Every structure is written in structure tokens, then in C-alpha cells.
Coordinates of C-alpha atoms in Angstrom, one line a residue:
Chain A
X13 CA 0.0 0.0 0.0
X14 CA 1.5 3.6 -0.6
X15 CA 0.8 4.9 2.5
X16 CA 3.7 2.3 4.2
X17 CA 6.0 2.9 1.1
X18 CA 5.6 6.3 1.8
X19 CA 6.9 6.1 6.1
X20 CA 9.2 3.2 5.4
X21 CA 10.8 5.5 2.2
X22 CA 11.1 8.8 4.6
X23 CA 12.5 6.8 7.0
X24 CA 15.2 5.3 5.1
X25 CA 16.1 8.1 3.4
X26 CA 16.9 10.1 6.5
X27 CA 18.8 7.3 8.3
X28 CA 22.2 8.9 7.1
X29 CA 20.7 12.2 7.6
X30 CA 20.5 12.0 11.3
X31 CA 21.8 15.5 12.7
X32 CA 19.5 18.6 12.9
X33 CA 17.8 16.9 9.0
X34 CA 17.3 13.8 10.3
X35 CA 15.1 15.4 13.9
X36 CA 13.3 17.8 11.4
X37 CA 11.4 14.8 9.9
X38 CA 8.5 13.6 12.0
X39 CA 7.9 10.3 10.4
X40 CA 11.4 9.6 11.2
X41 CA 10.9 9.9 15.0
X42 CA 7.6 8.0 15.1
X43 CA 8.8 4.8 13.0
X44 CA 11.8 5.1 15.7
X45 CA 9.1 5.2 18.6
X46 CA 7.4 2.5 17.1
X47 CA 10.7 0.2 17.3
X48 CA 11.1 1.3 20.7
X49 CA 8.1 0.4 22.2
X50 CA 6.8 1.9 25.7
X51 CA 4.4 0.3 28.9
X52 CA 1.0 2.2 28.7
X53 CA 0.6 3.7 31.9
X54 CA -2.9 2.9 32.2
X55 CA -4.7 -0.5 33.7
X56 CA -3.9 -3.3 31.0
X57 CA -0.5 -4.9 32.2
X58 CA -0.6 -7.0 29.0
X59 CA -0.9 -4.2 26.6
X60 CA 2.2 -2.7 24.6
X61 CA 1.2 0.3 23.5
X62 CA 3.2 2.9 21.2
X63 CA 2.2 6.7 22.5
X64 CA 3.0 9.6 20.2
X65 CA 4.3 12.3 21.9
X66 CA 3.9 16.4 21.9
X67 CA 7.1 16.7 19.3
X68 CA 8.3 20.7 20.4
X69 CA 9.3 22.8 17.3
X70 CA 13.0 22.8 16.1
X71 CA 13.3 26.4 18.0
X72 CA 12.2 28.1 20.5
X73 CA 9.2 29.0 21.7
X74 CA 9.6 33.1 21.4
X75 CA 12.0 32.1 18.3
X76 CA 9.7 33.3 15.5
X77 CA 9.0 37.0 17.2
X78 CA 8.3 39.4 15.8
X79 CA 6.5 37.8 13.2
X80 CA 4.5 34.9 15.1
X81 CA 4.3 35.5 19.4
X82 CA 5.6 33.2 22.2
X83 CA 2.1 33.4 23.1
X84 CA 0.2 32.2 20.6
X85 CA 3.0 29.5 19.8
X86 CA 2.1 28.6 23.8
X87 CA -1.3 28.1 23.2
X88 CA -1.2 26.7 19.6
X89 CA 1.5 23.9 20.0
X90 CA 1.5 24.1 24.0
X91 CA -2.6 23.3 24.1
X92 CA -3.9 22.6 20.8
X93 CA -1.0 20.0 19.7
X94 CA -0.7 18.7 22.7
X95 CA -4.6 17.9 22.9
X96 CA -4.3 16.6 20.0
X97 CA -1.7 13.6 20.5
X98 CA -3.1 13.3 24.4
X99 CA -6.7 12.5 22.3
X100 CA -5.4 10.4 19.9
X101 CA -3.3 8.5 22.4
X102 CA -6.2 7.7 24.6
X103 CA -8.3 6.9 21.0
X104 CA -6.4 4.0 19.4
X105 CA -5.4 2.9 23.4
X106 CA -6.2 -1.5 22.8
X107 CA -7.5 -0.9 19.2
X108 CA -6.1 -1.7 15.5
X109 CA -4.9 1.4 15.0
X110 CA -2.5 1.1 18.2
X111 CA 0.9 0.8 17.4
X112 CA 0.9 2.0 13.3
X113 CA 2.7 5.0 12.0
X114 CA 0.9 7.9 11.9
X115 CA 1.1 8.4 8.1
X116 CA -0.7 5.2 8.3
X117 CA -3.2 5.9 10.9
X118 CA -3.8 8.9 8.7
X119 CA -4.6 7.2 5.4
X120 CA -6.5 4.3 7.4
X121 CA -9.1 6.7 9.1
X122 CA -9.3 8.8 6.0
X123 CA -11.3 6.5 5.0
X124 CA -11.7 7.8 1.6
X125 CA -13.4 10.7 3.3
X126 CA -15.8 9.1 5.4
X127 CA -13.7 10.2 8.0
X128 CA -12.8 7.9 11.0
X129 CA -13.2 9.3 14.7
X130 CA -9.3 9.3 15.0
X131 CA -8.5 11.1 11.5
X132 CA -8.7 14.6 13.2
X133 CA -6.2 14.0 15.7
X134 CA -3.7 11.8 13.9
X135 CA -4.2 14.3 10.7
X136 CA -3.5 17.4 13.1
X137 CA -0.6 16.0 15.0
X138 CA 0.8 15.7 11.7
X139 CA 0.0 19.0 10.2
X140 CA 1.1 21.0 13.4
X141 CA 4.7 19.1 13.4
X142 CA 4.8 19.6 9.7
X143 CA 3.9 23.2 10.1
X144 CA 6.5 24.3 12.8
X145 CA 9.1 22.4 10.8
X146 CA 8.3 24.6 7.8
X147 CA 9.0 27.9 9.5
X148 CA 12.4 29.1 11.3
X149 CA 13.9 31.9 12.5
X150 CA 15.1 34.8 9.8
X151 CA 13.1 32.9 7.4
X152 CA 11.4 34.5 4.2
X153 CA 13.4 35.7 1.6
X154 CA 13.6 33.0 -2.5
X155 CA 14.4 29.5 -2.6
X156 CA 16.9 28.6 -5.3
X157 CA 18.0 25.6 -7.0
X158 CA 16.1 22.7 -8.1
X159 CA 12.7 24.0 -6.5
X160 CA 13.3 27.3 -7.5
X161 CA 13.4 26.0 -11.6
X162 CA 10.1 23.8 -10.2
X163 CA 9.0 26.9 -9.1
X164 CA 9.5 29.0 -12.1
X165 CA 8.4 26.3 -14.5
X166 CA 5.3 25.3 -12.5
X167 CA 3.9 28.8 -11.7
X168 CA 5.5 31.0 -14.4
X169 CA 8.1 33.4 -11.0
X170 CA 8.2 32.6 -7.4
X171 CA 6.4 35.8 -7.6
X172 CA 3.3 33.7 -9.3
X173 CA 3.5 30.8 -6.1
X174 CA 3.4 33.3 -4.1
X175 CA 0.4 35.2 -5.3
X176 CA -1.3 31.4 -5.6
X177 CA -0.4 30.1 -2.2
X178 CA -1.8 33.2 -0.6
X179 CA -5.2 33.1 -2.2
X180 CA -5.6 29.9 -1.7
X181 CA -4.8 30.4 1.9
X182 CA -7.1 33.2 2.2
X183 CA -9.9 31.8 -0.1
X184 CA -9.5 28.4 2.6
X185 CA -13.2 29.2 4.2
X186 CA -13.5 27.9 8.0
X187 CA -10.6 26.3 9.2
X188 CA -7.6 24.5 6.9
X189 CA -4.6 24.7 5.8
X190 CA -3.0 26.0 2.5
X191 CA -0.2 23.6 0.7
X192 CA 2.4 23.7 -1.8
X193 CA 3.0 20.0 -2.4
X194 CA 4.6 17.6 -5.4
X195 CA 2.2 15.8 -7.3
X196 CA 4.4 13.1 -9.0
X197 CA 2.1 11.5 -11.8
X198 CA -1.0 11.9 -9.9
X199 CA -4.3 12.2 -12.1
X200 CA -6.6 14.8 -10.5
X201 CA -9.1 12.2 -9.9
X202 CA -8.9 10.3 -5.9
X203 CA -5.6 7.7 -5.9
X204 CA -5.7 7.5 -10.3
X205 CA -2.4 6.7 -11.6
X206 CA -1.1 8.3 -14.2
X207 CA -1.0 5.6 -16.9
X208 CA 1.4 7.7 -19.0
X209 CA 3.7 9.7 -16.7
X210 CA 6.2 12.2 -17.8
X211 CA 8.6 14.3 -16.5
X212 CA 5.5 17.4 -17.1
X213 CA 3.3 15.5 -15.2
X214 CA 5.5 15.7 -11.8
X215 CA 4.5 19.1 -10.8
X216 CA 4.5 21.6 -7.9
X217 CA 1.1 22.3 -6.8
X218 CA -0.6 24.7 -4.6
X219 CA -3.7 23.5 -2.8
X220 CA -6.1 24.1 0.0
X221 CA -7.6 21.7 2.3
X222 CA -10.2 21.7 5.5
X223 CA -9.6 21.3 8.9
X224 CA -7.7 18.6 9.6
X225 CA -7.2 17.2 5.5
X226 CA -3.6 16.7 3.9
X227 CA -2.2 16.1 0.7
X228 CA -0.9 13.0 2.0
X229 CA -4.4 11.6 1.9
X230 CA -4.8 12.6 -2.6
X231 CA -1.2 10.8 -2.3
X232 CA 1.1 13.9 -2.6
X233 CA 4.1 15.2 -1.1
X234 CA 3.6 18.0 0.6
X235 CA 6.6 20.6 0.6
X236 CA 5.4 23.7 2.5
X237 CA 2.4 24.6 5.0
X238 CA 0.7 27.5 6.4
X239 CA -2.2 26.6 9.8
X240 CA -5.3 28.9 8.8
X241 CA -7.0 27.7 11.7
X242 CA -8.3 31.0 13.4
X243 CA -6.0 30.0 16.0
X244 CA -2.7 30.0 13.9
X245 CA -3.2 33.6 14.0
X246 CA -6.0 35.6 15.8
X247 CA -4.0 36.4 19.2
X248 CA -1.2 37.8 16.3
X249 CA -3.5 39.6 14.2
X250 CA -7.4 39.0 14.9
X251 CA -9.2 38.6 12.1
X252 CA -6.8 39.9 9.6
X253 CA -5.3 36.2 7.8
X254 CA -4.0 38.4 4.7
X255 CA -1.7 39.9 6.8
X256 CA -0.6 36.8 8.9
X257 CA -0.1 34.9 5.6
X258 CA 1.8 37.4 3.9
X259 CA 4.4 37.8 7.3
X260 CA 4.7 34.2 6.9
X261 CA 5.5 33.8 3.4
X262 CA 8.0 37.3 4.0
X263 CA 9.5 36.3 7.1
X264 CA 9.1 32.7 8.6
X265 CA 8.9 30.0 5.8
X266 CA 12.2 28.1 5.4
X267 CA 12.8 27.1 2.0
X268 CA 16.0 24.9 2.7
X269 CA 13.6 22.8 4.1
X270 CA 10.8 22.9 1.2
X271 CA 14.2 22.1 -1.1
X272 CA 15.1 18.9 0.9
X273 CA 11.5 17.7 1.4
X274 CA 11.3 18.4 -2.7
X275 CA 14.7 16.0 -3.3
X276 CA 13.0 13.7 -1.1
X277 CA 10.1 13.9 -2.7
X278 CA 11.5 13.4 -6.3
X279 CA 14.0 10.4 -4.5
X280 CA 10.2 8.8 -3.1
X281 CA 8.7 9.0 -6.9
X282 CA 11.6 7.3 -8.9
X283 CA 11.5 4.9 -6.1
X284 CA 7.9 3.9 -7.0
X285 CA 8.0 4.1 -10.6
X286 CA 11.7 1.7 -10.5
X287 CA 9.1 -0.1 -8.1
X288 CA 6.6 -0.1 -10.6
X289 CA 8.7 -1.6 -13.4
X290 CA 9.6 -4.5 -11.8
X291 CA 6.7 -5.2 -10.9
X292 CA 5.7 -5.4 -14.4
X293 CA 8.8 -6.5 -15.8
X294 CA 7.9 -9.7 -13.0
X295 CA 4.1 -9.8 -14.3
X296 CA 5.3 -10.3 -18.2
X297 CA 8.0 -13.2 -17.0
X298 CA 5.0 -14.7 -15.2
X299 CA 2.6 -14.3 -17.9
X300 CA 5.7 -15.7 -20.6
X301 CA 6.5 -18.9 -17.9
X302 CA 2.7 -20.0 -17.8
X303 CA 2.7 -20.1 -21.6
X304 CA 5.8 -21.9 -21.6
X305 CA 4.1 -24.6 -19.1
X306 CA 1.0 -25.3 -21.1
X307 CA 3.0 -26.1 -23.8
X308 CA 5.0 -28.6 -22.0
X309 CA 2.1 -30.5 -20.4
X310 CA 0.8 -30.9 -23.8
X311 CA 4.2 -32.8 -25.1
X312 CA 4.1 -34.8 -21.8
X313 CA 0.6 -35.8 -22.3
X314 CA 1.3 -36.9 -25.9
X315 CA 4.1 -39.1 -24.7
X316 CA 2.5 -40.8 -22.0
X317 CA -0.2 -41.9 -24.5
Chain B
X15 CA -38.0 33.6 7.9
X16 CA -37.7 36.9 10.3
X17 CA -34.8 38.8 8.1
X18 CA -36.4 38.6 4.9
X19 CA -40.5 39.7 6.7
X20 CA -38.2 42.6 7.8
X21 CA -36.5 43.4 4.5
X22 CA -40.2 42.8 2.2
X23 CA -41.8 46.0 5.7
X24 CA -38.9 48.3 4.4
X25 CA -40.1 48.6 0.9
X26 CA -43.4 50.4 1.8
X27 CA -41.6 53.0 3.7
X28 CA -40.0 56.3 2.3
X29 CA -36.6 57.3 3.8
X30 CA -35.9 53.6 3.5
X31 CA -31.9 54.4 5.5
X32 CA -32.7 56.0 8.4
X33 CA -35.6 53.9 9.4
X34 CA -34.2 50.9 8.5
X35 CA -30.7 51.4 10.0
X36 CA -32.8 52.1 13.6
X37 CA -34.8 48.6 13.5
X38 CA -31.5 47.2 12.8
X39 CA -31.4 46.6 9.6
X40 CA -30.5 48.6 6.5
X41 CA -30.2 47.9 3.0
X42 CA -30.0 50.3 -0.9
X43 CA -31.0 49.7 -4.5
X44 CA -28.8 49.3 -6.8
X45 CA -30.9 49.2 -9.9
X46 CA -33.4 46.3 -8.5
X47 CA -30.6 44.5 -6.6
X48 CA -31.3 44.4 -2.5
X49 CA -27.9 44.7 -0.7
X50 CA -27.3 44.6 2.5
X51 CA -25.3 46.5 5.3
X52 CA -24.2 45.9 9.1
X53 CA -27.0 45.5 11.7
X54 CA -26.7 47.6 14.4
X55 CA -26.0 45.5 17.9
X56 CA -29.2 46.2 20.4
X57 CA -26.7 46.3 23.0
X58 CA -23.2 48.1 23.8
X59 CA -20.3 46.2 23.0
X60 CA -19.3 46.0 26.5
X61 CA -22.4 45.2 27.5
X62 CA -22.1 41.6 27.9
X63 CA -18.9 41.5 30.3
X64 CA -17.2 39.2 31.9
X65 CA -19.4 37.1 29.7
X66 CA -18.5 38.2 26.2
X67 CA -15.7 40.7 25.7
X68 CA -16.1 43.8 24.3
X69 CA -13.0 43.8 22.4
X70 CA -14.5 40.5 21.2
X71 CA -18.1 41.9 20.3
X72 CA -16.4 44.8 18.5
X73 CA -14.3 42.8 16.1
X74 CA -17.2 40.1 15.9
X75 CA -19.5 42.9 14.5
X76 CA -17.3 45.4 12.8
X77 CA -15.2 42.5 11.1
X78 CA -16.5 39.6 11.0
X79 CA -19.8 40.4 10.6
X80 CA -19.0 43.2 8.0
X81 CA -16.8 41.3 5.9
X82 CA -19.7 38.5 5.5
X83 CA -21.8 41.4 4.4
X84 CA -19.5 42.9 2.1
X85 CA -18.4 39.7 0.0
X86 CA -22.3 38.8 0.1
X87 CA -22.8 42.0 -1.5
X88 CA -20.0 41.6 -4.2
X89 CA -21.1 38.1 -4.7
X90 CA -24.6 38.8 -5.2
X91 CA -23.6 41.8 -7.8
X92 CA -21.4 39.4 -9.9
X93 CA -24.4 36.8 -9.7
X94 CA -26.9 39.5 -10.6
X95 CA -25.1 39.9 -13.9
X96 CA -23.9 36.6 -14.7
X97 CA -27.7 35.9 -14.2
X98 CA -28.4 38.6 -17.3
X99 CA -25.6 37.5 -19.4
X100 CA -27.2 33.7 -18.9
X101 CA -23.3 32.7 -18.2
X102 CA -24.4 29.5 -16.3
X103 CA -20.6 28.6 -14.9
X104 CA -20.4 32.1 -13.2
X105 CA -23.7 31.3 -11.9
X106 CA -22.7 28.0 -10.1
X107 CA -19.2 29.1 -9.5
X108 CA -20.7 32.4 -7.0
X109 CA -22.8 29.6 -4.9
X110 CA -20.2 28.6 -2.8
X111 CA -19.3 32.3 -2.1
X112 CA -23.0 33.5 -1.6
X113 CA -23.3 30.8 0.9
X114 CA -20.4 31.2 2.6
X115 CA -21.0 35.0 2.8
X116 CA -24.8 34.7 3.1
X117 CA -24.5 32.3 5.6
X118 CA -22.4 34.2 7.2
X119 CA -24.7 37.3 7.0
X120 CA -27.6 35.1 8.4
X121 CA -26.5 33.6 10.9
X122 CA -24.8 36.5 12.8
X123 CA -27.7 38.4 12.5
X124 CA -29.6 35.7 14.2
X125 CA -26.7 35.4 17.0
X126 CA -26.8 39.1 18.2
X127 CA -30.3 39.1 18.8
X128 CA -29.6 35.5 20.7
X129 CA -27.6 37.6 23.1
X130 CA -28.8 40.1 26.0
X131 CA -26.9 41.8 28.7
X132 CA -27.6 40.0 32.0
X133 CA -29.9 43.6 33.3
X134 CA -32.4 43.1 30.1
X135 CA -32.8 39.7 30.9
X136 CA -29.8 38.1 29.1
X137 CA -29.6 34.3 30.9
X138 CA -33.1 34.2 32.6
X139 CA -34.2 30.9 31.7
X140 CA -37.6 30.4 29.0
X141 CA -40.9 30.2 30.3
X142 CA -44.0 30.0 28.7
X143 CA -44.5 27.0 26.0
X144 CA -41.2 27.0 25.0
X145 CA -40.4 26.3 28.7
X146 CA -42.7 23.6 28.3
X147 CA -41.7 22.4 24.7
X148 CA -37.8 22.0 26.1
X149 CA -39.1 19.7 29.2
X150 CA -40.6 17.7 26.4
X151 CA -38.3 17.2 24.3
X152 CA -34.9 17.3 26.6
X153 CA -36.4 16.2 29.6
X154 CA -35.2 19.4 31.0
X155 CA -33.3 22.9 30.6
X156 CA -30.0 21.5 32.1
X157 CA -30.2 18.4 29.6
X158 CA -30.7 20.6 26.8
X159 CA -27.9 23.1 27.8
X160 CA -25.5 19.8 28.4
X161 CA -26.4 18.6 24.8
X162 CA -25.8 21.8 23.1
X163 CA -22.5 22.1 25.3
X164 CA -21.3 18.6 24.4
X165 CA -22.5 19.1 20.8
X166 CA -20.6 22.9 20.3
X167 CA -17.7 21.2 21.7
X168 CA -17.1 18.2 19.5
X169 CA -17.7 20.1 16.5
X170 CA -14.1 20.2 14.5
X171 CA -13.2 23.1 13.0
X172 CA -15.4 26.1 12.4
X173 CA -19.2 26.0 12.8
X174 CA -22.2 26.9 14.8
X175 CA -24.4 24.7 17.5
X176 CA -28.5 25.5 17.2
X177 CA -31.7 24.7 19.4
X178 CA -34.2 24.7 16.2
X179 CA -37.7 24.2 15.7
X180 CA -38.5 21.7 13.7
X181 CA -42.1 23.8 12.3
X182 CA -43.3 20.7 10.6
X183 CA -43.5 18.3 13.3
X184 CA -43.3 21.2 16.2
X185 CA -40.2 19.1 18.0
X186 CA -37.2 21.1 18.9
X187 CA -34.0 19.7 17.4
X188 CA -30.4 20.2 18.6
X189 CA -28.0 20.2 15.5
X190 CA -24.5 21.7 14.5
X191 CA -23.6 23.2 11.2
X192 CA -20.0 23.5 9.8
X193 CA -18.2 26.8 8.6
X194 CA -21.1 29.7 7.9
X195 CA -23.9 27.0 6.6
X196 CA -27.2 28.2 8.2
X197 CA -29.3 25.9 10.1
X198 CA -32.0 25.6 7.1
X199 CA -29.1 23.6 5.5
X200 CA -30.3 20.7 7.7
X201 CA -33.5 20.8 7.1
X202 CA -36.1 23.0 5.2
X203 CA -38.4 23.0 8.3
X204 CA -35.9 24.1 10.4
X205 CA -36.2 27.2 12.6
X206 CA -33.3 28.7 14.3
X207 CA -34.2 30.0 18.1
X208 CA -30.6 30.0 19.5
X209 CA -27.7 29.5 17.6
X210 CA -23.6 29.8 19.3
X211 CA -21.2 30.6 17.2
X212 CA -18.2 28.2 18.0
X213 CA -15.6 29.7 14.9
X214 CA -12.5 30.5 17.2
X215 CA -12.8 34.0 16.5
X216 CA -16.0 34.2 18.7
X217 CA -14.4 33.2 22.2
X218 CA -10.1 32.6 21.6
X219 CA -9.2 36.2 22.4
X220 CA -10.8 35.8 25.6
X221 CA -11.2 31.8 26.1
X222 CA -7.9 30.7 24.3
X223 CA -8.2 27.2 23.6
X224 CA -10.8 26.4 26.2
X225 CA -13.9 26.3 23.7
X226 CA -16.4 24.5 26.8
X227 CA -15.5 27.1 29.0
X228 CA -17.1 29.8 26.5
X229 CA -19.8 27.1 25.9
X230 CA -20.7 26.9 29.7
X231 CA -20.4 31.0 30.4
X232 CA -22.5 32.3 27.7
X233 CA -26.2 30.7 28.4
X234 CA -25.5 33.6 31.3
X235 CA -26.4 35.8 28.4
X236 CA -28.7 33.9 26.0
X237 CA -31.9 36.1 25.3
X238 CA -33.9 33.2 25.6
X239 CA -37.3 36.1 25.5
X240 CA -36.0 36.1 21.3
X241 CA -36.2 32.5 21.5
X242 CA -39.6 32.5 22.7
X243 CA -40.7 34.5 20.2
X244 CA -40.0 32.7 17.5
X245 CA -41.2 29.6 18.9
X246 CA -44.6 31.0 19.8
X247 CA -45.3 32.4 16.7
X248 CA -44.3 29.5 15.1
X249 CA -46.2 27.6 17.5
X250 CA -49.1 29.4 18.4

């Protein structure tokens, strides 16, 4: 299933990435929490039960000021996140769901939609990590390199993105989150697969999503986030998200980290489609090797009689 | 519905501004188009402390509310003429946005009549057959109030909890709605009385995170004499 290739590929990709890289990625952490599994505290002696934990940003607290309080990064990963992995903790506590990765609780209690009681809390944990991780200190400023090229080919300037990734942030009505995410081959229909990929058809893509929704869930790779959750901002700048959203792009997103999420990305996508043609490649041997077989029974056959 | 018998009154009078900005509600022609603009609050914006606020109520009304009001009005222009021009995927495309905005429009104006300073009678529980009609249904005023609470509090992401009147089958009904979608959206019979705005931006400056603390403090200033109203006239 994609969702495992996708935590078991981030996960070995950052194994020789380990310093400050390898702590960035959150899937990394969880798959090693999974390995190292911890008692529940609660009744069940017998139980074995993997707990996420409250993941703090790679920065301090009052690290993103001016541009995004200590206060509301208090309340928004000090009280929000952390209700959210103390809910999900106590939700998938003795059921199926206990002990996955969270990409996969994710993509199990999507549900293709019909969401599943623990899809807002697994999705949010997720999010919220990805979100912090996206931001740092003297951010802002213009990518460059390979996802700057994406970038210019994909939305004309980085000038263009960023006029696209702020409308769809503010056009995001209610609560959500805006995205800018690699679509590697992905039809614009559920989980299609491209049936003719190209190199055009692996794009950058800006999209918006509600409440707690990813792209992980239409099979993307996200590569940057902004929280419009009224709570991402309102102690900042009360109702005004324009400004909030135009601070962030100007002053906290870190594109060194969109460009290694993009390699990884691009790494994750040749990975499948190598995957892909072996699979196939193993499929016509198969195919060639039952033919084969027929026609030996048949000689067999005629000699016996 | 109660905004629109108001709107229809207005049209008889002359010096439609003035007399409809001091009922509350105020609205101009452009050509035969009916806009609308910001309902005064019958209250002070202070006037529901500690409850509510005021910096709250202020940017409630003069933002939130007003921004509603002013993409509802854009939205209904570009519909108006995408409705002459008979260019049907402008048509469908501004549905979203009017109900969003219109929603939006709707349902606040609903919510500032819902709420009364504690002195007019803000929080004093209902009597009368709506009294009756919640014992009935809910068993009894603290059940309903615990429903609604639970029901505001689960709600994920942005959205509003409503005591409605079902007018069809005269049973109240507790349901929640997500983003700005107005209660009729669940059902055509349906009849808001109360209606609490759980969107973040109607408790966090003052509540933070803590959405069933702002749940349990404000049926100290529900104007449950509105609530009556409607039901008795929908229930006579």
C-alpha cells in the first residue's frame, strides 16, 4: 500500500541524515518510537502500546518574534497539539490502530473521506509538526535551485506561487490549511495513476484543504504549510489572515527545508516508478513462464499416451 | 424567515436608510438589486462583560460580521449579472461564495439578537410553552444546555451549535452546522431559536483554547425572551 511505502521510504532516506535533517522529519521519530516500544501507563498490564508524543518545534518558543508571538506559539503547540496527540493517544489505546505510524493511521481513518473518529487528531498531530518544521527563525526571503526551476516552471516566477499560495490560503473558508505539495504523476481524480507519466506530469502544486485534511491523503508530497485555523493567528492579528499569511511567506517559511522535502520527494517518486517496473517486468516473465508450461504439459501428455 | 418579513416591511416605507438602520437593519438599491449592510447590535459592545468581551463583540461585528456582508454583496452583484448574461458557470461558481458570505450574514444576524446583557434579561431561563416544549423534548433545561454544550464542543473546525424548531412536526432539534452554513441547510423546516457561534474567532481572544468554557459561560447571556418569540409564533 503507498501509505507504508511512503513512512518506510522517509525513514530510510533520513537514516544517514541524522543530525539537525534527520530530527526535522516527524515520520522519522515516530517509526523510531514505534521500534522502541513503551508500557502504557494505564490498567492493561498486558498491553504494549506505542504513545506519540507532543514533538516541540525545532526552535524556540519566542523564536519566531516578531513575526509569530511566544504566546500564541504557547497556546497553539502548547494546548492545541498537545490535545491533540493526548486524544489520539487515549483513542487508538487497545485498538487496531495502536501501534501504526501515523502516516498510516492517517490514510486508514481517511477513510476515503468518510472520516474515521481518529482522522482529526492523527491528521492534526501531523499538520502541526509539519507546520512548525516549515517555519524558522530569519526565514522568508527566495528558494533557489532545483525548487526554484520547479517553481518558475510550475507557476510562471516565485512571484506567481506566491500570489497562488496566498489566495488559496485566504480563499481556505472555515478552518484549513493551505499547501504547496509535489504531485508526482497523480491524475486529478482520488488515488488514479497516471498511466502515461512524464517528466511534465511531476509538478508543484498549490492547494487548500479543510480542517484537519492533507495532501498525504490525494497521495502527494507536501513541501510547504501554512495553519489557517483561526487559531494560527488571531492572538497575532485577529481577524486579519492576509496579513498573517503574507508575514509568513516574508518572514518565517524556510525554503531549505521545502528544497530537501522536494529531493526527497522526487527520490520517493523514482523509487515507486523503479518499483513499478519491476513489478511489471515480474508480471510479463510470469505471464511468458505460464505459456511456456502449457505447452509442456501438452508434449508430456502426448508421450504418456 | 424573520430577516427577509423585515426586508419585504422596508419597501413600503420612504426614507428607506434611516428607518431601517434604527430597526437594525438597513439595505440600498442598486438598480433592482437588494444589498445589504451591518445591523446595528441592540446592545453596547461591553455590555455583555465578563461574559463576552467587548474587544471580542467589536471585532465580531465590525469584522466579521462586516466582511460577511461585504463579499455577500460583491457576490450577489457578480451573480446578478452573470444571471443577465445567462453565463451559467459564473452562476454556479458564485454559490459557494454567496453561501459562505450569506451564511455568514444570516447567521450573525440571528446570534446578536440570541444575546442580552444580564440587566435586560440576558440568561433568565424560558418560560412559557417554549419552557414547556424544552421539558418535552430534553427532559429538562440542564439536559438541553449539556447537549448543546457537548454538541458545540465536538464540533471540529469552524461551525455553529443551534436549538431549532422543527415547524413541521413542532419538535425542537439540537443540531450543529460547519463553517457559515445556516441551520435551514439541515432541514427545510428548520427554525433557528438559538444559535452559538463556536468559529474561534467568537471566544479565543478571551477563552484561548478552552472552547467548553465559552460554551458553559455564555447561556449567562442567552436572550432566551428572542427564543420564545420565535417559537410561539411559530407555535401558536
Amino acid at each position: 500500500m503507498h501509505s507504508t511505502a511512503v513512512a518506510t521510504s522517509l525513514t530510510c532516506a533520513l537514516l544517514p541524515f541524522q543530525g539537525i535533517l534527520g530530527a526535522l522529519e516527524s515520520n522519522h521519530c515516530l517509526q523510531w518510537r514505534k521500534q522502541e516500544r513503551r508500557c502504557s501507563q494505564k490498567a492493561r498490564r498486558t498491553l504494549v502500546a506505542a504513545q506519540f508524543e507532543l514533538k516541540p518545534p525545532p526552535y524556540s518558543l519566542n523564536a519566531l518574534e516578531p513575526h509569530m508571538s511566544h504566546e500564541i506559539i504557547e497556546y497553539h503547540w502548547g494546548k492545541h497539539q498537545r490535545g491533540y496527540v493526548e486524544n489520539l493517544n487515549r483513542q487508538i489505546l487497545g485498538s487496531e490502530l495502536d501501534g501504526m505510524a501515523l502516516g498510516d493511521i492517517i490514510l486508514v481513518s481517511y477513510n476515503k473521506g468518510d472520516l474515521l473518529p481518529a482522522f482529526n487528531n492523527a491528521a492534526q498531530i501531523w499538520n502541526h509538526e509539519f507546520f512548525w518544521e516549515s517555519m524558522k527563525p530569519g526565514g522568508g526571503g527566495k528558494p533557489s535551485g532545483d525548487l526554484l526551476e520547479l517553481i518558475e516552471r510550475d507557476f510562471g516566477s516565485f512571484e506567481g506561487l506566491v500570489r497562488e499560495f496566498k489566495l488559496a490560503a485566504s480563499t481556505q473558508f472555515g478552518s484549513g490549511w493551505a499547501w504547496l505539495a509535489y504531485k508526482a504523476n497523480r491524475l486529478d481524480v482520488g488515488n488514479a495513476i497516471n498511466p502515461c507519466p512524464s517528466e511534465e506530469d511531476k509538478k508543484l502544486v498549490v492547494v487548500k484543504s479543510p480542517n484537519a485534511v492533507n495532501p498525504l491523503v490525494w497521495d502527494y508530497s507536501p513541501l510547504l504549510t501554512v495553519d489557517v485555523w483561526e487559531h494560527a493567528y488571531y492572538l497575532d492579528y485577529e481577524n486579519r489572515r492576509a496579513d498573517y499569511i503574507s508575514v509568513f511567506m516574508e518572514k518565517l517559511v524556510s525554503w531549505e527545508i521545502v528544497s530537501y522535502r522536494l529531493e526527497m520527494a522526487k527520490a520517493r517518486a523514482n523509487e515507486r516508478e523503479e518499483e513499478r517496473k519491476r513489478e511489471e517486468e515480474e508480471e510479463n516473465m510470469s505471464d511468458i513462464e505460464a505459456v511456456e508450461m502449457y505447452l509442456d504439459s501438452e508434449t508430456d501428455e502426448s508421450e504418456t499416451e | 424567515m424573520a430577516l427577509r418579513t423585515l426586508i419585504t416591511r422596508k419597501t413600503l416605507g420612504l426614507g428607506l436608510q434611516s428607518e431601517a438602520r434604527n430597526l437594525g437593519f438597513g439595505f440600498r438599491h442598486a438598480r433592482e438589486l437588494q444589498t445589504f449592510s451591518l445591523p446595528d447590535l441592540p446592545y453596547d459592545y461591553s455590555a455583555l462583560e465578563p461574559v463576552i468581551s467587548g474587544e471580542i463583540m467589536q471585532l465580531h461585528h465590525q469584522k466579521h460580521h462586516q466582511a460577511y456582508i461585504t463579499n455577500y454583496n460583491k457576490a450577489l452583484e457578480q451573480l446578478e449579472e452573470a444571471m443577465a448574461k445567462g453565463d451559467s458557470s459564473t452562476v454556479v461558481k458564485l454559490q459557494s461564495a454567496i453561501k459562505f458570505n450569506g451564511g455568514g450574514h444570516i447567521n450573525h444576524s440571528v446570534f446578536w439578537k440570541n444575546l442580552s446583557p444580564i440587566h435586560e434579561g440576558g440568561g433568565e431561563p424560558p418560560k412559557g410553552s417554549l419552557g414547556w416544549a424544552i421539558d418535552t423534548n430534553f427532559g429538562s433545561l440542564e439536559a438541553l444546555v449539556k447537549n448543546i454544550n457537548t454538541e458545540g464542543a465536538a464540533l471540529q473546525g469552524s461551525g455553529w451549535v443551534w436549538l431549532g424548531l422543527d415547524k413541521e412536526m413542532k419538535k425542537l432539534v439540537v443540531e450543529t452546522t460547519a463553517n457559515q452554513d445556516p441551520l435551514v441547510t439541515k432541514g427545510a423546516n428548520l427554525v433557528p431559536l438559538l444559535g452559538i457561534d463556536v468559529w474561534e474567532h467568537a471566544y479565543y481572544l478571551q477563552y484561548k483554547n478552552v472552547r467548553p468554557d465559552y460554551l458553559k459561560n455564555i447561556w449567562k447571556v442567552l436572550n432566551w425572551k428572542y427564543a420564545s418569540e420565535v417559537y410561539e409564533k411559530e407555535c401558536p
